[in-house]
Amino acid sequence: MQKTDFKKTISTYRGKHHVLQTAEVPLLQYLMIEGQGDPNTDPHFAQAISTLFPLAYQLKFFSKQTLQRDYVVMPLEGLWWADDYASFTSARDKSKWHYTLMIMQPEWISEEHLQTAKAAAARKNSAAPFDAVRLETLHEGLCVQTLHIGSFDDEAHILAEMHEKYMPANGLQPRGKHHEIYFSDMRKTPPHKLRTLLRQPVSAIR
């Protein structure tokens, strides 16, 4: 049975370090769970991660065993937003951040499959908030993105360049939520080695 790695087959999961580029992101579906607060100190952030991944692996095993379609579990992703965008750049006030944590799912995974996975995961850990996870599609379309290598706290300058220089110079304006894709396990990887794809949906200035 061939195993699909969507990081390799979907071109928008690739980027060059601090090279800002536009990309057309296709319609994709994700497991999603919401949260708010500083990801470094809020226990709900870690709980959200430990809720998403068991479901993602349950779905992968179900797909392989029942549907005869195997794939690599995708990395954690996050949509981030705040009332004041300066919370991400100059101020970096993480207590004001809102987030949706996500893991991309193949198009053949259905809501019925998710409910089966939730029941199986709950039998192993009844305390996890599996009911808070939903399966939802997201179509970001035109985006600006780049690969960042290093600490999350060192993202501010490349985000400022993205919003204050690259977008205006190319007749673009931000649309939607800031998006990050975490190719490294943030719980185990030294900060200076973290690999994160930074993405911002945009539209043309009319």
CSV table of C-alpha atoms in Angstrom, one decimal:
chain,number,residue,atom,x,y,z
A,1,MET,CA,0.0,0.0,0.0
A,2,GLN,CA,1.4,3.4,-1.0
A,3,LYS,CA,1.6,6.0,1.7
A,4,THR,CA,0.9,9.6,0.7
A,5,ASP,CA,2.9,12.4,2.2
A,6,PHE,CA,0.8,15.6,1.5
A,7,LYS,CA,3.7,17.8,2.5
A,8,LYS,CA,5.4,16.6,-0.7
A,9,THR,CA,2.3,16.5,-3.0
A,10,ILE,CA,0.8,19.9,-2.0
A,11,SER,CA,3.2,22.6,-3.1
A,12,THR,CA,2.0,25.2,-0.7
A,13,TYR,CA,3.6,23.2,2.2
A,14,ARG,CA,7.0,24.3,0.9
A,15,GLY,CA,8.8,27.6,1.3
A,16,LYS,CA,12.3,29.2,1.4
A,17,HIS,CA,13.8,30.7,4.5
A,18,HIS,CA,12.8,34.4,4.7
A,19,VAL,CA,12.0,34.5,1.0
A,20,LEU,CA,8.5,36.1,0.7
A,21,GLN,CA,6.5,34.5,-2.1
A,22,THR,CA,2.9,34.4,-3.2
A,23,ALA,CA,1.1,31.0,-3.3
A,24,GLU,CA,-2.4,29.9,-4.3
A,25,VAL,CA,-3.5,27.6,-1.4
A,26,PRO,CA,-6.2,25.1,-2.4
A,27,LEU,CA,-9.3,24.1,-0.5
A,28,LEU,CA,-8.3,21.8,2.3
A,29,GLN,CA,-10.0,20.3,5.3
A,30,TYR,CA,-8.7,20.2,8.8
A,31,LEU,CA,-9.4,19.0,12.3
A,32,MET,CA,-9.8,22.2,14.3
A,33,ILE,CA,-10.0,23.3,17.9
A,34,GLU,CA,-10.2,26.8,19.3
A,35,GLY,CA,-8.3,28.6,22.1
A,36,GLN,CA,-7.2,31.9,23.5
A,37,GLY,CA,-4.2,33.1,25.5
A,38,ASP,CA,-0.4,32.9,25.7
A,39,PRO,CA,0.6,29.5,24.2
A,40,ASN,CA,3.7,29.4,26.5
A,41,THR,CA,1.7,29.6,29.7
A,42,ASP,CA,-1.9,28.7,29.0
A,43,PRO,CA,-2.5,25.0,29.8
A,44,HIS,CA,-5.3,24.8,27.3
A,45,PHE,CA,-2.9,25.2,24.5
A,46,ALA,CA,-1.0,22.1,25.4
A,47,GLN,CA,-4.3,20.3,26.0
A,48,ALA,CA,-5.5,21.3,22.5
A,49,ILE,CA,-2.4,19.7,20.9
A,50,SER,CA,-2.8,16.5,23.0
A,51,THR,CA,-6.4,16.3,21.8
A,52,LEU,CA,-5.8,16.8,18.1
A,53,PHE,CA,-3.0,14.3,17.6
A,54,PRO,CA,-4.8,11.2,19.0
A,55,LEU,CA,-7.7,11.9,16.7
A,56,ALA,CA,-5.4,12.5,13.7
A,57,TYR,CA,-3.7,9.1,14.4
A,58,GLN,CA,-7.0,7.3,14.9
A,59,LEU,CA,-8.2,8.6,11.5
A,60,LYS,CA,-4.9,7.6,9.8
A,61,PHE,CA,-5.2,4.0,11.2
A,62,PHE,CA,-8.9,3.9,10.3
A,63,SER,CA,-8.1,5.0,6.7
A,64,LYS,CA,-5.3,2.5,6.3
A,65,GLN,CA,-7.1,-0.5,7.8
A,66,THR,CA,-10.7,0.2,6.6
A,67,LEU,CA,-10.3,2.3,3.5
A,68,GLN,CA,-7.0,0.9,2.3
A,69,ARG,CA,-5.6,4.4,2.0
A,70,ASP,CA,-2.5,5.2,4.0
A,71,TYR,CA,-0.9,8.7,4.5
A,72,VAL,CA,1.5,10.5,6.8
A,73,VAL,CA,-0.1,12.4,9.6
A,74,MET,CA,0.3,16.1,8.8
A,75,PRO,CA,2.0,18.7,11.1
A,76,LEU,CA,0.3,20.9,13.6
A,77,GLU,CA,-1.0,24.2,12.2
A,78,GLY,CA,-2.4,27.3,13.7
A,79,LEU,CA,-4.6,30.3,12.7
A,80,TRP,CA,-3.8,33.3,14.9
A,81,TRP,CA,-5.6,36.6,15.4
A,82,ALA,CA,-6.0,39.5,17.8
A,83,ASP,CA,-7.9,42.8,17.9
A,84,ASP,CA,-4.7,44.7,17.4
A,85,TYR,CA,-2.2,43.2,14.9
A,86,ALA,CA,0.7,44.9,16.9
A,87,SER,CA,0.1,42.1,19.4
A,88,PHE,CA,2.0,39.9,16.9
A,89,THR,CA,4.7,42.3,15.7
A,90,SER,CA,5.9,45.1,18.0
A,91,ALA,CA,4.0,44.5,21.2
A,92,ARG,CA,4.0,40.7,21.2
A,93,ASP,CA,1.3,40.6,23.8
A,94,LYS,CA,0.5,36.9,23.7
A,95,SER,CA,-2.2,37.1,26.3
A,96,LYS,CA,-4.4,38.8,23.6
A,97,TRP,CA,-3.9,36.1,21.0
A,98,HIS,CA,-6.7,33.9,19.8
A,99,TYR,CA,-6.0,30.7,17.9
A,100,THR,CA,-7.4,27.7,16.0
A,101,LEU,CA,-5.1,24.7,16.1
A,102,MET,CA,-5.5,22.4,13.1
A,103,ILE,CA,-4.2,19.2,11.4
A,104,MET,CA,-4.9,18.8,7.7
A,105,GLN,CA,-7.0,15.7,6.7
A,106,PRO,CA,-7.3,14.0,3.3
A,107,GLU,CA,-10.4,14.8,1.3
A,108,TRP,CA,-11.8,11.2,1.8
A,109,ILE,CA,-12.0,11.6,5.6
A,110,SER,CA,-15.6,12.4,6.5
A,111,GLU,CA,-17.6,13.6,9.6
A,112,GLU,CA,-18.7,10.0,10.1
A,113,HIS,CA,-15.1,8.9,10.3
A,114,LEU,CA,-14.3,11.6,12.8
A,115,GLN,CA,-17.1,10.5,15.1
A,116,THR,CA,-15.7,7.0,15.0
A,117,ALA,CA,-12.3,8.3,15.8
A,118,LYS,CA,-13.6,10.4,18.7
A,119,ALA,CA,-15.3,7.4,20.2
A,120,ALA,CA,-12.1,5.3,20.0
A,121,ALA,CA,-9.9,8.1,21.4
A,122,ALA,CA,-12.3,8.7,24.3
A,123,ARG,CA,-12.1,5.1,25.3
A,124,LYS,CA,-8.4,5.7,25.9
A,125,ASN,CA,-8.6,9.1,27.4
A,126,SER,CA,-12.1,10.2,28.6
A,127,ALA,CA,-10.8,13.5,30.1
A,128,ALA,CA,-9.7,15.0,26.7
A,129,PRO,CA,-12.1,17.4,25.1
A,130,PHE,CA,-12.6,15.5,21.9
A,131,ASP,CA,-16.1,16.9,21.4
A,132,ALA,CA,-14.5,20.3,20.9
A,133,VAL,CA,-12.8,19.2,17.7
A,134,ARG,CA,-14.5,19.7,14.4
A,135,LEU,CA,-13.8,18.9,10.8
A,136,GLU,CA,-14.0,22.0,8.6
A,137,THR,CA,-12.8,23.1,5.2
A,138,LEU,CA,-10.7,26.2,4.6
A,139,HIS,CA,-10.0,27.9,1.3
A,140,GLU,CA,-7.3,30.5,1.8
A,141,GLY,CA,-6.6,31.2,-1.9
A,142,LEU,CA,-3.9,33.8,-2.6
A,143,CYS,CA,-1.4,34.0,0.2
A,144,VAL,CA,2.0,35.4,1.0
A,145,GLN,CA,4.3,33.0,2.8
A,146,THR,CA,7.8,32.2,3.9
A,147,LEU,CA,9.7,29.6,5.9
A,148,HIS,CA,11.1,30.9,9.2
A,149,ILE,CA,13.9,29.0,11.0
A,150,GLY,CA,14.3,29.9,14.6
A,151,SER,CA,12.4,30.9,17.7
A,152,PHE,CA,8.8,32.0,17.5
A,153,ASP,CA,9.8,35.2,19.2
A,154,ASP,CA,12.1,36.0,16.3
A,155,GLU,CA,9.2,36.0,13.8
A,156,ALA,CA,8.3,39.6,14.4
A,157,HIS,CA,10.7,41.2,12.0
A,158,ILE,CA,9.8,39.0,9.0
A,159,LEU,CA,6.1,39.5,9.7
A,160,ALA,CA,6.7,43.2,9.7
A,161,GLU,CA,8.5,43.0,6.4
A,162,MET,CA,5.7,40.9,5.0
A,163,HIS,CA,3.0,43.4,6.0
A,164,GLU,CA,4.8,46.7,5.8
A,165,LYS,CA,7.0,46.2,2.8
A,166,TYR,CA,6.2,43.2,0.6
A,167,MET,CA,2.4,43.5,0.5
A,168,PRO,CA,2.3,47.3,-0.3
A,169,ALA,CA,5.1,46.9,-2.9
A,170,ASN,CA,3.0,44.2,-4.6
A,171,GLY,CA,-0.4,45.8,-4.4
A,172,LEU,CA,-1.6,43.4,-1.8
A,173,GLN,CA,-3.5,43.7,1.5
A,174,PRO,CA,-4.0,41.2,4.3
A,175,ARG,CA,-7.2,39.2,4.4
A,176,GLY,CA,-8.1,36.6,7.0
A,177,LYS,CA,-6.0,35.2,9.8
A,178,HIS,CA,-2.3,34.7,10.2
A,179,HIS,CA,-1.4,31.1,9.6
A,180,GLU,CA,1.5,29.1,10.9
A,181,ILE,CA,2.5,25.5,10.0
A,182,TYR,CA,4.8,23.8,12.5
A,183,PHE,CA,7.2,21.4,10.8
A,184,SER,CA,9.1,20.9,14.1
A,185,ASP,CA,7.7,19.5,17.3
A,186,MET,CA,7.7,22.6,19.5
A,187,ARG,CA,7.7,20.4,22.6
A,188,LYS,CA,11.0,18.7,21.8
A,189,THR,CA,12.9,21.0,19.3
A,190,PRO,CA,15.4,23.7,20.5
A,191,PRO,CA,14.0,27.1,19.6
A,192,HIS,CA,16.8,28.0,17.2
A,193,LYS,CA,16.0,24.9,15.1
A,194,LEU,CA,12.2,25.3,14.8
A,195,ARG,CA,11.0,25.3,11.2
A,196,THR,CA,7.7,27.2,10.7
A,197,LEU,CA,5.9,28.2,7.5
A,198,LEU,CA,4.4,31.7,8.0
A,199,ARG,CA,1.4,32.5,5.8
A,200,GLN,CA,-1.0,35.4,5.4
A,201,PRO,CA,-4.0,35.3,3.0
A,202,VAL,CA,-4.1,38.5,0.9
A,203,SER,CA,-6.2,40.2,-1.7
A,204,ALA,CA,-5.3,42.8,-4.4
A,205,ILE,CA,-5.7,46.4,-3.5
A,206,ARG,CA,-8.3,47.9,-5.8
